[in-house]
mmCIF file of C-alpha atoms in Angstrom:
data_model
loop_
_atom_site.group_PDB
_atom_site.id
_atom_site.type_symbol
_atom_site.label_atom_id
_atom_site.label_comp_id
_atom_site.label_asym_id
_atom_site.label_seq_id
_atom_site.Cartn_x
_atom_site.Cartn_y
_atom_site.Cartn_z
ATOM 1 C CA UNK A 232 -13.847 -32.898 -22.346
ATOM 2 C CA UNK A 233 -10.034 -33.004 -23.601
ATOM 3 C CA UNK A 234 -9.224 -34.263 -19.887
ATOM 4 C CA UNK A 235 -5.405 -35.958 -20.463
ATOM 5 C CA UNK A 236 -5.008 -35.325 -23.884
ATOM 6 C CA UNK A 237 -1.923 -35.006 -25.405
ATOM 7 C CA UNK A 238 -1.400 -32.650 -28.232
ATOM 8 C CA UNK A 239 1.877 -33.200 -30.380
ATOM 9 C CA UNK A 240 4.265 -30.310 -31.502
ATOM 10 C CA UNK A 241 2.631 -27.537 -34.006
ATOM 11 C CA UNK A 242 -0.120 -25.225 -33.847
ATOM 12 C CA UNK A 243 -2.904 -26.112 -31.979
ATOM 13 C CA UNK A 244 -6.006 -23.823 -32.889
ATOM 14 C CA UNK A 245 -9.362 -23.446 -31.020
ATOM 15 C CA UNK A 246 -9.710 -19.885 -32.836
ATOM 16 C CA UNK A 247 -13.360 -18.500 -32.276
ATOM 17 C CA UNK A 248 -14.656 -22.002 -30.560
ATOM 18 C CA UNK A 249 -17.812 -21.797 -29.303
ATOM 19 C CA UNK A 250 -18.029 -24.411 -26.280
ATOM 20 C CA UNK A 251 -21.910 -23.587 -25.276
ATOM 21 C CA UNK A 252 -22.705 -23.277 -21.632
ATOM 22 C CA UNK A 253 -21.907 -27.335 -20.846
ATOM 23 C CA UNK A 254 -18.455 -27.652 -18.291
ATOM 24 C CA UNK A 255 -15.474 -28.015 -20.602
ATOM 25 C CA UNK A 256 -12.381 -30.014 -19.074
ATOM 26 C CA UNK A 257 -8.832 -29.973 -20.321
ATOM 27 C CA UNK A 258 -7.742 -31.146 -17.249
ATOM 28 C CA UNK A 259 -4.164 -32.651 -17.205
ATOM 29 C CA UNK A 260 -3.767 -32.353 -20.932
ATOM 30 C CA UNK A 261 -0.479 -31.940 -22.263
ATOM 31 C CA UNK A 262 0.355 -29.820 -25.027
ATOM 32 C CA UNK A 263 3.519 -29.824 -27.493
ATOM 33 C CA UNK A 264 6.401 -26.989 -28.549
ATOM 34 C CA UNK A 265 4.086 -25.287 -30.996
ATOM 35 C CA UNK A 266 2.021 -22.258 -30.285
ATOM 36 C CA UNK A 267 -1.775 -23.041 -29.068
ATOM 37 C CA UNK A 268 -4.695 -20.497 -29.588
ATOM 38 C CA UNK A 269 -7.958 -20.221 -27.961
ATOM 39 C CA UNK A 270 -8.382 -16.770 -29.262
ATOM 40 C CA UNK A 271 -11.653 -15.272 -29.489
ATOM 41 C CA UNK A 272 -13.388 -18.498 -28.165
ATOM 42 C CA UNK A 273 -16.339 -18.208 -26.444
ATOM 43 C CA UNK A 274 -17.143 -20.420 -23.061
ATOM 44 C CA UNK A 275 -20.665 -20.384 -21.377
ATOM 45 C CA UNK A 276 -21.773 -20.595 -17.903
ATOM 46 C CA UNK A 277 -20.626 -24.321 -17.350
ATOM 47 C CA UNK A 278 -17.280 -25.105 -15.033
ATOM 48 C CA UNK A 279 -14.090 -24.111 -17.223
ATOM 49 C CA UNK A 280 -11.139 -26.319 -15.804
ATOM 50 C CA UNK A 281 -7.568 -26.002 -17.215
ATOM 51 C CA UNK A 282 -6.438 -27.706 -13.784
ATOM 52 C CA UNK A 283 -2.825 -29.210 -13.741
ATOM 53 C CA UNK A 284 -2.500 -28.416 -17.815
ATOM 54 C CA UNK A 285 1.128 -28.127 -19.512
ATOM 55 C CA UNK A 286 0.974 -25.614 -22.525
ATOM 56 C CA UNK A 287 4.348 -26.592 -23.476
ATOM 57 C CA UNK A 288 6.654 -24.204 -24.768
ATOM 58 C CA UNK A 289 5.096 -22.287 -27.378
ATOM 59 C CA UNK A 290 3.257 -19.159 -27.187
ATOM 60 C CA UNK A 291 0.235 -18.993 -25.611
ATOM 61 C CA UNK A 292 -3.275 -16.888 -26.775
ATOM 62 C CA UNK A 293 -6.575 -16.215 -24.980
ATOM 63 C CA UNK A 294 -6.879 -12.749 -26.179
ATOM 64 C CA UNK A 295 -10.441 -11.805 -26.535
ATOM 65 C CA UNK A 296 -11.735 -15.001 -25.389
ATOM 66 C CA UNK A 297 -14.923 -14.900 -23.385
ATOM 67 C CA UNK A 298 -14.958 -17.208 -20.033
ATOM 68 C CA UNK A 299 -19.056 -16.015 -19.444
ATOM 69 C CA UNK A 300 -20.369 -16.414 -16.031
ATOM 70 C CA UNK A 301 -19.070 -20.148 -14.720
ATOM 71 C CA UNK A 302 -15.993 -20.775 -12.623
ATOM 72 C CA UNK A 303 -12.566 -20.916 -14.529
ATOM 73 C CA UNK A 304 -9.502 -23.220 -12.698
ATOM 74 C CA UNK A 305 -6.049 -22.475 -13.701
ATOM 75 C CA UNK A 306 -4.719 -24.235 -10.984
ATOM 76 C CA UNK A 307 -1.400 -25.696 -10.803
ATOM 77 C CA UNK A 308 -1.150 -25.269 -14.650
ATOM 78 C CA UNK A 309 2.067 -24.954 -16.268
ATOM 79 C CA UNK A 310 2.311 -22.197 -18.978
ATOM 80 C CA UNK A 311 6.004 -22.828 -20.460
ATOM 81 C CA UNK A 312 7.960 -20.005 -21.966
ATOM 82 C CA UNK A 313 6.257 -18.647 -24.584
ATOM 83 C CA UNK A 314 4.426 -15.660 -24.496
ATOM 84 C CA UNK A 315 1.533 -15.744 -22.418
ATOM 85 C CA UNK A 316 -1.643 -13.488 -24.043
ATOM 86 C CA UNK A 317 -4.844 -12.857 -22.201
ATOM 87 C CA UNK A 318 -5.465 -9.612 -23.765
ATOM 88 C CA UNK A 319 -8.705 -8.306 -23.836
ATOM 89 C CA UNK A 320 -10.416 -11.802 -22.141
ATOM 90 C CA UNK A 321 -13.719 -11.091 -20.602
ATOM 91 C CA UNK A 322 -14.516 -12.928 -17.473
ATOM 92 C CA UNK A 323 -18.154 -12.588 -15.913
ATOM 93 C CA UNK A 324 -19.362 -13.225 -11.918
ATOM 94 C CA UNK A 325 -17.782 -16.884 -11.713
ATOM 95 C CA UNK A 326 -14.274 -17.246 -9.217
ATOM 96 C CA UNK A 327 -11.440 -17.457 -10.967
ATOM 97 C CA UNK A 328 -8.291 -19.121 -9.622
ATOM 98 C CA UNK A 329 -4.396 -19.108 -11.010
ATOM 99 C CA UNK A 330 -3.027 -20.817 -7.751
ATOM 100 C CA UNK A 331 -0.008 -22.362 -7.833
ATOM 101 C CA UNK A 332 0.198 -21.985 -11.637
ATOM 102 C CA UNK A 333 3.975 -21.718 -12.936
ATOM 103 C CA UNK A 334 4.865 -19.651 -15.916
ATOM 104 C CA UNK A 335 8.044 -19.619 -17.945
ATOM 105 C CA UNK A 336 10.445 -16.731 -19.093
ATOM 106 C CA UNK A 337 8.346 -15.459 -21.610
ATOM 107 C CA UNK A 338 5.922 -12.214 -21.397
ATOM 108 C CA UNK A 339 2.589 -12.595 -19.477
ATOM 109 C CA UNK A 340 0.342 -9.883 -20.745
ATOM 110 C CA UNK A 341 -2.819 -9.708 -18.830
ATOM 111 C CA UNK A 342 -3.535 -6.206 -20.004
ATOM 112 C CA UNK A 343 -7.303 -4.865 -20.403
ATOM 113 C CA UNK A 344 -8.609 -7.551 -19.013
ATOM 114 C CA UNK A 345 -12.280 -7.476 -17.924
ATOM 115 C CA UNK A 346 -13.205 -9.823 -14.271
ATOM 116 C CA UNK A 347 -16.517 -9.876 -12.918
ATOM 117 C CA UNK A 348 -17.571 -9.806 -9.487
ATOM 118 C CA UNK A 349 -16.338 -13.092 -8.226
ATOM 119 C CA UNK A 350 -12.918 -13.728 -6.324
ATOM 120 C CA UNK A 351 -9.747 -14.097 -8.354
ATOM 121 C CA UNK A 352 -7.223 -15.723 -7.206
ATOM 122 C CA UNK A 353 -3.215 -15.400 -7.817
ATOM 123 C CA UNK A 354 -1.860 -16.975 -4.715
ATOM 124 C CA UNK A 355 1.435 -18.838 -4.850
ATOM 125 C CA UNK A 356 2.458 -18.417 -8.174
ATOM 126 C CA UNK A 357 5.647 -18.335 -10.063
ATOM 127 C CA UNK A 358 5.819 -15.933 -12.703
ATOM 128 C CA UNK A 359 9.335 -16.588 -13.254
ATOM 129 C CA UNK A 360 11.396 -13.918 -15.465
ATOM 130 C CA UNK A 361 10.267 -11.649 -17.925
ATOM 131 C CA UNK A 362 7.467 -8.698 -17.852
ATOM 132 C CA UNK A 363 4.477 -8.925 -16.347
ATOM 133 C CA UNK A 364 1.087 -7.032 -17.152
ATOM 134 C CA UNK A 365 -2.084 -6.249 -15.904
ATOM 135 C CA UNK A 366 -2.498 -2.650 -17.271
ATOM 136 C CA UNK A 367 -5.522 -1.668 -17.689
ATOM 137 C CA UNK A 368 -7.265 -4.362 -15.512
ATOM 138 C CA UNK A 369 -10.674 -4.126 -14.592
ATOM 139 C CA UNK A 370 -10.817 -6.679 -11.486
ATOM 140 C CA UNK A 371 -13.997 -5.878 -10.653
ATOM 141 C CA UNK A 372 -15.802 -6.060 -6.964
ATOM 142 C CA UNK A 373 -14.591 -9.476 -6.185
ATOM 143 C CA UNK A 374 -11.639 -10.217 -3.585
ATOM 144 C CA UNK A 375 -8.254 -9.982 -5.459
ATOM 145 C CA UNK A 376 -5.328 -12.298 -3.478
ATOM 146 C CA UNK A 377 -1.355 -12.323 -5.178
ATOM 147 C CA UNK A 378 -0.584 -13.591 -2.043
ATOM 148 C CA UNK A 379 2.940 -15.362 -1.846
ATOM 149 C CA UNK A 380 2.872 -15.029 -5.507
ATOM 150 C CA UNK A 381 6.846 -14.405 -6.850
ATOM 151 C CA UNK A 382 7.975 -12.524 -9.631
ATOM 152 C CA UNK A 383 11.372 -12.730 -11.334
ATOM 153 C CA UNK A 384 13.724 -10.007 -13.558
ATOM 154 C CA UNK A 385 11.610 -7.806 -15.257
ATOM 155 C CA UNK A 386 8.749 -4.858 -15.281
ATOM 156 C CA UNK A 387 5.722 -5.907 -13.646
ATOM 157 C CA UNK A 388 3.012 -2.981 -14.472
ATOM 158 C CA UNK A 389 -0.478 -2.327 -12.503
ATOM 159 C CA UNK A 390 -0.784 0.650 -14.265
ATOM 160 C CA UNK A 391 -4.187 2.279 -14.788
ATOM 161 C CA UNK A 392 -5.763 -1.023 -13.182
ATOM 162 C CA UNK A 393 -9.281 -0.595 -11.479
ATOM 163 C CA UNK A 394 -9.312 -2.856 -7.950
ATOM 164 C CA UNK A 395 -13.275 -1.183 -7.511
ATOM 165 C CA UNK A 396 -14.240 -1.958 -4.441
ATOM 166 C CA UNK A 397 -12.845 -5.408 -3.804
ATOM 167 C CA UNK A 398 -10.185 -6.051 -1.172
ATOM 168 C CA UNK A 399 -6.515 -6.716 -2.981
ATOM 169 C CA UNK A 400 -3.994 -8.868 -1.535
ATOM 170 C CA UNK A 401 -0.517 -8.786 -1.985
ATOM 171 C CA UNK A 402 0.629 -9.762 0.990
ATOM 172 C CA UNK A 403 4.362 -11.793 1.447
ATOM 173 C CA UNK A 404 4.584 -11.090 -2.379
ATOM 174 C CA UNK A 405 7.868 -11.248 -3.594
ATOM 175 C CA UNK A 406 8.753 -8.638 -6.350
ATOM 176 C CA UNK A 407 11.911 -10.207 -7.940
ATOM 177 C CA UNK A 408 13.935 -7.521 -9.979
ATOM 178 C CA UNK A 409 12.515 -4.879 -12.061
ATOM 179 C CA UNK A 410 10.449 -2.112 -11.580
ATOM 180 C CA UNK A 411 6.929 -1.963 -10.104
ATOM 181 C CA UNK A 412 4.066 0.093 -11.158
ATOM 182 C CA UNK A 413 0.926 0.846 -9.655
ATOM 183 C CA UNK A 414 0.564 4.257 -11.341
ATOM 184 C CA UNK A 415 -2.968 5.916 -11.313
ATOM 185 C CA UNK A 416 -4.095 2.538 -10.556
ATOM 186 C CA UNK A 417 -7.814 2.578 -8.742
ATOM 187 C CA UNK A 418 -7.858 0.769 -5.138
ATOM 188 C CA UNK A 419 -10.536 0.831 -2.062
ATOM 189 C CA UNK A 420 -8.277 -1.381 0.131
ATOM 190 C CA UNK A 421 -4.787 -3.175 -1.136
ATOM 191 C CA UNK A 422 -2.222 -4.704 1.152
ATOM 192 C CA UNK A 423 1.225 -5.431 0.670
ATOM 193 C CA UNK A 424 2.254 -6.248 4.283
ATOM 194 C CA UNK A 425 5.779 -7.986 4.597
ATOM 195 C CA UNK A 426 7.076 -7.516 1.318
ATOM 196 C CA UNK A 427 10.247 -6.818 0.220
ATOM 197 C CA UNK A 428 10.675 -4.135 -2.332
ATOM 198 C CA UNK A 429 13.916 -4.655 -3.786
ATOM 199 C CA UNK A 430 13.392 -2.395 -6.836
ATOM 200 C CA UNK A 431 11.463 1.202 -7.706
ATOM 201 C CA UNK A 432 7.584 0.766 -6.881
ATOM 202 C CA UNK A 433 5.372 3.033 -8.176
ATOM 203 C CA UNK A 434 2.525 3.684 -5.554
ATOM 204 C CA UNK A 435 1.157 7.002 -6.858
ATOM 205 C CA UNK A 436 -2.407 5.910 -7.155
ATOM 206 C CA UNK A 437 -5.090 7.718 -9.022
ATOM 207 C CA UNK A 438 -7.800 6.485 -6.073
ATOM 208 C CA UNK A 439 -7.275 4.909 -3.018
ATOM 209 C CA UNK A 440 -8.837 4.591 0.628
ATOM 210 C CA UNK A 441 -6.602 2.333 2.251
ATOM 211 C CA UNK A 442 -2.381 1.278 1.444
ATOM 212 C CA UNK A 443 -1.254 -1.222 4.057
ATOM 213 C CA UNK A 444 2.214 -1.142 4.330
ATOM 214 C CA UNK A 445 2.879 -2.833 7.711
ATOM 215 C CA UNK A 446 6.324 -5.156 8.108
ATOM 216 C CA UNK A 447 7.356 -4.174 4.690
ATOM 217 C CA UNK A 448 11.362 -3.910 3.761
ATOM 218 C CA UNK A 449 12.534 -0.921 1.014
ATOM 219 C CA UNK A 450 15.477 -1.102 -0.576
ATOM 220 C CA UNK A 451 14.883 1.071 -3.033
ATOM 221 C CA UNK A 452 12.620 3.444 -3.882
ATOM 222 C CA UNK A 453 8.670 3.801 -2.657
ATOM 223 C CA UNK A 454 7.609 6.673 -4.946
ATOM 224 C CA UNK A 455 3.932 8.109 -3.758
ATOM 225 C CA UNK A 456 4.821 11.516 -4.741
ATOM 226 C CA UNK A 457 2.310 13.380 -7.066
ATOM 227 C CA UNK A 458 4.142 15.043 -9.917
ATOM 228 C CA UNK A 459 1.864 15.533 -13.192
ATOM 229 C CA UNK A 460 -0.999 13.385 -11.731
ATOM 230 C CA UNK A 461 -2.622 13.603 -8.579
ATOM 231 C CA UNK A 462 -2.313 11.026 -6.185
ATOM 232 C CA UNK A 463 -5.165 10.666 -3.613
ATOM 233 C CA UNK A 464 -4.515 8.651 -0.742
ATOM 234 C CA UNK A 465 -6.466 8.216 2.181
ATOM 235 C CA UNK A 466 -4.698 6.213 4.580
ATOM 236 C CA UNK A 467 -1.306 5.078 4.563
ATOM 237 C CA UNK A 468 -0.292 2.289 7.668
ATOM 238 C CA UNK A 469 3.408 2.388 7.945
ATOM 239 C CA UNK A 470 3.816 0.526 11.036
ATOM 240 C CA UNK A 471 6.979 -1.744 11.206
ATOM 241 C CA UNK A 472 8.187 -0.256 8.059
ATOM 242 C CA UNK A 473 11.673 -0.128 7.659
ATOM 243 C CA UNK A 474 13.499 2.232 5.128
ATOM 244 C CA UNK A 475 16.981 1.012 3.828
ATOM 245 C CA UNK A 476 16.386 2.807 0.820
ATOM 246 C CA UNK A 477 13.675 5.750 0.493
ATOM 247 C CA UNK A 478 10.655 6.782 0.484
ATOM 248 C CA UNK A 479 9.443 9.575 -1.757
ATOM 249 C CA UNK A 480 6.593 11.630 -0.269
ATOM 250 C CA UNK A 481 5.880 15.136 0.453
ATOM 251 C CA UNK A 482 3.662 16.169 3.635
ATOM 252 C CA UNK A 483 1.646 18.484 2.246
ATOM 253 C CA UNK A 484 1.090 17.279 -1.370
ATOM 254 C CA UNK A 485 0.454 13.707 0.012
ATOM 255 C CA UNK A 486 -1.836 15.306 3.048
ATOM 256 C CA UNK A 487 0.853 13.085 5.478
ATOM 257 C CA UNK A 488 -0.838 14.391 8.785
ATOM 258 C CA UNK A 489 -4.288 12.859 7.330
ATOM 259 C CA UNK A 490 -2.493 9.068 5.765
ATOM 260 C CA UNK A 491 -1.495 8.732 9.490
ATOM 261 C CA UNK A 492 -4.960 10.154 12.154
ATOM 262 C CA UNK A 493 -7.071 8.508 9.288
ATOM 263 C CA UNK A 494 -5.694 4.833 10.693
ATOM 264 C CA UNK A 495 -8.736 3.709 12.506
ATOM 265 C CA UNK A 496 -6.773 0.226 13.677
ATOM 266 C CA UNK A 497 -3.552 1.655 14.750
ATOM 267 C CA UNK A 498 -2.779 2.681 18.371
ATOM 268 C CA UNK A 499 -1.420 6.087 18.978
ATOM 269 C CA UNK A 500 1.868 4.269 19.859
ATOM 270 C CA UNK A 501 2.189 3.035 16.389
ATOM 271 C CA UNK A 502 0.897 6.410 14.787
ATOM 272 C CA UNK A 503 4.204 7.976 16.786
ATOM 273 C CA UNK A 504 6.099 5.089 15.425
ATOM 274 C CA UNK A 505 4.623 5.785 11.978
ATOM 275 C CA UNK A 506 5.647 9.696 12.230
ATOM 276 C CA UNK A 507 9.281 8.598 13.436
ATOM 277 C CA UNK A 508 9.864 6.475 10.133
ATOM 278 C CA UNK A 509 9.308 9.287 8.442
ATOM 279 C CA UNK A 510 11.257 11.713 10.127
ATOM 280 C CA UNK A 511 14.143 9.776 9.278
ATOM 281 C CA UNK A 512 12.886 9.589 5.966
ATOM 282 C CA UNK A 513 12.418 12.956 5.633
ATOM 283 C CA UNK A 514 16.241 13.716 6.847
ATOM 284 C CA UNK A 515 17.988 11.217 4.529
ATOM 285 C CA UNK A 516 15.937 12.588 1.748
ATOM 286 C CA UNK A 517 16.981 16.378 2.588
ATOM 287 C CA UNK A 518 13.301 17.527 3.708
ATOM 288 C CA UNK A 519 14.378 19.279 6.240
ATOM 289 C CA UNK A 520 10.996 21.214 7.305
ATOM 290 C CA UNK A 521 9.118 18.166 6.325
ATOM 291 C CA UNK A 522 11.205 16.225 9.057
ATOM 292 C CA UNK A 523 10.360 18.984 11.748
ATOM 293 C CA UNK A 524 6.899 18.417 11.165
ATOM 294 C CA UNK A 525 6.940 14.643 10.771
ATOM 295 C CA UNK A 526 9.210 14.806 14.826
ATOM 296 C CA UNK A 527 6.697 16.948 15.857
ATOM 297 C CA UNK A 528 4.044 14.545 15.434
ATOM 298 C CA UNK A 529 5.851 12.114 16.757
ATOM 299 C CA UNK A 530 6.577 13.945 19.890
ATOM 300 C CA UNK A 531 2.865 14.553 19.969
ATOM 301 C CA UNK A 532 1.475 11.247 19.702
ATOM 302 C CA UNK A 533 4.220 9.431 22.296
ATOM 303 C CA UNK A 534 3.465 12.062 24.890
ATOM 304 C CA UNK A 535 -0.061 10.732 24.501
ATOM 305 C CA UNK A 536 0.976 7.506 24.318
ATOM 306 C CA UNK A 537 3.092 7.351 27.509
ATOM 307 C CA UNK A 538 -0.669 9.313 29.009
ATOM 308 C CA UNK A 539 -2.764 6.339 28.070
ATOM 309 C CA UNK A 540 -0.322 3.620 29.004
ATOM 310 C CA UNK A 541 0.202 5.159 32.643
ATOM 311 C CA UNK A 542 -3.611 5.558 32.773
ATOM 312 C CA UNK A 543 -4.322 2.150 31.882
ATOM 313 C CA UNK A 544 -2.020 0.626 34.194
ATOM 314 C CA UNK A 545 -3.205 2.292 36.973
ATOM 315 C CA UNK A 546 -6.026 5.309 37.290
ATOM 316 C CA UNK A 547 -4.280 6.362 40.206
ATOM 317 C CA UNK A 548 -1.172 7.839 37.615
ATOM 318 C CA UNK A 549 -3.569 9.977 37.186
ATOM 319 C CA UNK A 550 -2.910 11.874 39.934
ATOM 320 C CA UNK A 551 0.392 12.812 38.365
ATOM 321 C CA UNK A 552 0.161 11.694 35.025
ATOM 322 C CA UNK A 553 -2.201 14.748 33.496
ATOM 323 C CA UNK A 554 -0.064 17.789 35.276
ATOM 324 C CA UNK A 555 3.337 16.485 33.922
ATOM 325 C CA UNK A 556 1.142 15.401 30.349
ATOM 326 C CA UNK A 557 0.151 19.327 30.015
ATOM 327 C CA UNK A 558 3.032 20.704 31.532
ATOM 328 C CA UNK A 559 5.495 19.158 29.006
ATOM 329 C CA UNK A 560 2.715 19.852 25.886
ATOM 330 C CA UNK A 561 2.296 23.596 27.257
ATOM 331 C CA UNK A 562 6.361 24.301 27.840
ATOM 332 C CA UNK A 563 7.790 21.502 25.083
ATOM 333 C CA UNK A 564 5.423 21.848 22.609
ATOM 334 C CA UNK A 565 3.532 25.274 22.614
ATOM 335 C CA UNK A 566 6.214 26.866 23.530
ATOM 336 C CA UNK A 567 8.945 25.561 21.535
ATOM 337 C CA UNK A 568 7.295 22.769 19.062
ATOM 338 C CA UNK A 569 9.808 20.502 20.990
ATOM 339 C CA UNK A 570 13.271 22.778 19.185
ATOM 340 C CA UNK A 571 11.574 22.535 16.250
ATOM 341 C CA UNK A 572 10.641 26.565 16.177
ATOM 342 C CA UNK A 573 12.984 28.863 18.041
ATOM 343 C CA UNK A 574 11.057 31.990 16.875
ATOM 344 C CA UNK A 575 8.442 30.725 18.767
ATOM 345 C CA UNK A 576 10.782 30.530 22.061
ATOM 346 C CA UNK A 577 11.786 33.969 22.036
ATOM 347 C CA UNK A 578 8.415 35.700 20.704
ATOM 348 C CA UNK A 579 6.988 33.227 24.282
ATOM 349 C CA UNK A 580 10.011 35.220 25.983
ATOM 350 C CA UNK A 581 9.922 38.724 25.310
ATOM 351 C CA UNK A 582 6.018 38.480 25.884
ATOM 352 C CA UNK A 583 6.795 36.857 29.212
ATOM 353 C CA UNK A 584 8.434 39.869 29.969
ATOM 354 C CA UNK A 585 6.184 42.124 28.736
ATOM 355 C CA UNK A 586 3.034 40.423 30.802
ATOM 356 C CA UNK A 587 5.295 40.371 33.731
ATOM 357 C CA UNK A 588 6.254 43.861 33.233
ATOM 358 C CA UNK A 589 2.142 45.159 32.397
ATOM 359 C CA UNK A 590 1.302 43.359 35.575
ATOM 360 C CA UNK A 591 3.973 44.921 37.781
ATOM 361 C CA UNK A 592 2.674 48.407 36.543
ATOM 362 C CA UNK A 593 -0.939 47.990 37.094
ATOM 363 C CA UNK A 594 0.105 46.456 40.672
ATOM 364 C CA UNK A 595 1.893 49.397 41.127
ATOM 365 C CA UNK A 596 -0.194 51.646 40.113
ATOM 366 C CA UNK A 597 -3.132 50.884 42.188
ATOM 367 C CA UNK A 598 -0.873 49.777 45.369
ATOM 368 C CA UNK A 599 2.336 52.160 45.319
ATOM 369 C CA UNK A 600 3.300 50.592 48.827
ATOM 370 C CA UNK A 601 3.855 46.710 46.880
ATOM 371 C CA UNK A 602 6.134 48.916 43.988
ATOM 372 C CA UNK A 603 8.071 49.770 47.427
ATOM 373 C CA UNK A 604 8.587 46.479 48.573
ATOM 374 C CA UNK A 605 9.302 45.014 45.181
ATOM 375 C CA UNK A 606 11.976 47.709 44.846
ATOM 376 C CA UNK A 607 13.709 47.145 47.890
ATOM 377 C CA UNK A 608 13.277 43.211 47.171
#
């Protein structure tokens, strides 16, 4: 136990420590303006608590350390300004928490590191300025939670990071300035509902089932576009989305039709509200067949919207509900994909004219006397 020790200013070295598998407590110790290493040290399966800790100033190393199966508490630690360097750390099935830690303006490098299977926890932190990293991360299957977490100026990169098959939260985040990267990142389910993204995000995922974008704000730039790299999205909940800035996506590279009718929790309402965003998307951005498609499902799903709701307010609608339901999706939408296809309207015409025509002659033809009657008609 170093619980409330105070280490003066200099270097402070627990290089290659080996701390056995009893608990080890620095609890509320307070360390000095010189850099502190804990590189390479080995912890066993005993409670690791940095709880309420000030690192001080200096610069900051747990590369390669190994945290080994027991619980590790970062809570409400303070990590000063210096650069922050978990590098290559190795963390095994216990939970691991960060909540409410505060870091200072210096770099945070989380990249490569290795979680186990137990839940990791981000919430409510304050990353301040300067870059942020978790490239690379293996989070393993455990629940992942950034939520209410803020970031300041600078990059903050998800790139390449594997999510496996744990739920990730990053819900009410806020993104500060800087640029966002999620880039062939690995994801079953991740959530970012009511965010704000003030800056370019990067969602062009190598693997994902599930992006919940619900309530979220863009100012700038979404980018799920494939370019050089696939991107392979399953579902994509846009509901309550607004777009102040844009959102780059292309409906058939990003299979748009699917992102939407995939959504097993949304109502068909909120599908047509879904395809509307994105029609207006689709405009601003100059996608101008794109935005016929995207209307078109819109038009689609709020014709079966208005269906349902008259249904389920009364089965009696019923009566009148269906016939006006297939007249409008026979004459609006078969015949004209609701103005979106005017070939279609006059191919629908001239064969009109043709069946009406065919039927007049075979009328005629075996009853001369109704050719008679429809001539002096």
């Amino acid at each position: 136990t170093f619980e409330s020790t105070i280490f003066g200013n200099g270097f402070t070295n627990f290089f290659s420590a080996d701390f056995g598998h009893g608990d080890v407590s620095f609890r509320k110790a307070k360390f000095g303006s010189g850099s502190t290493s804990f590189r390479s040290v080995k912890f066993g399966d005993g409670h690791i608590t940095f709880n309420s800790t000030n690192f001080g100033t200096g610069d900051l190393s747990f590369v390669d350390a190994n945290f080994s199966n027991g619980d590790v508490d970062y809570k409400n630690t303070y990590f000063g300004d210096g650069v922050v360097d978990f590098k290559f750390a190795r963390f095994a099935s216990g939970n691991i928490s960060f909540e409410r830690a505060s870091f200072g303006k210096g770099k945070k490098d989380f990249k490569n590191v290795e979680f186990g299977g137990g839940k990791i926890d981000f919430r409510r932190i304050e990353f301040n300025d300067g870059d942020v990293s978790f490239e690379g991360v293996e989070f393993g299957d455990g629940k992942v939670s950034f939520r209410s977490t803020a970031f300041g100026k600078g990059r903050k990169s998800f790139e390449l990071a594997d999510f496996a098959h744990g739920e990730a939260q990053f819900d009410n985040v806020d993104f500060g300035e800087g640029t966002i990267s999620f880039n062939q990142a690995s994801a079953m389910d991740i959530s970012f509902r009511n965010c704000h993204f003030n800056a370019y995000m990067d969602l062009r995922f190598k693997n994902c089932h599930l992006i919940d974008l619900r309530n979220t704000v863009v100012r700038d730039i979404v980018d799920v576009k494939p370019e050089d790299e696939e991107v392979a999205i399953k579902e994509m909940n846009l509901a309550g989305m607004r777009i102040l800035g844009r959102l780059f996506i292309n409906w058939r590279e990003n299979n748009v039709f699917d992102l939407v009718y995939n959504q097993k929790n949304t109502s068909v309402f909120q599908k047509a509200e879904q395809f509307r965003t994105l029609k207006e998307n689709f405009r601003n951005n100059g996608q101008y067949e794109d935005e016929d498609t995207a209307y078109l499902e819109f038009r689609r799903c709020e014709a079966q919207a208005i269906l349902r709701d008259a249904l389920h307010r009364d089965k009696k609608n019923a009566i009148w509900a269906y016939p006006v339901y297939y007249f409008q999706k026979y004459v609006f939408d078969f015949v004209g994909r609701y103005a979106t296809a005017p070939t279609r309207v006059l191919i629908n015409a001239v064969l009109t004219v043709f069946v009406y025509g065919l039927l007049y002659y075979a009328f005629t033809a075996v009853m001369p006397s109704l050719g008679k009657v429809a001539t002096t008609l």
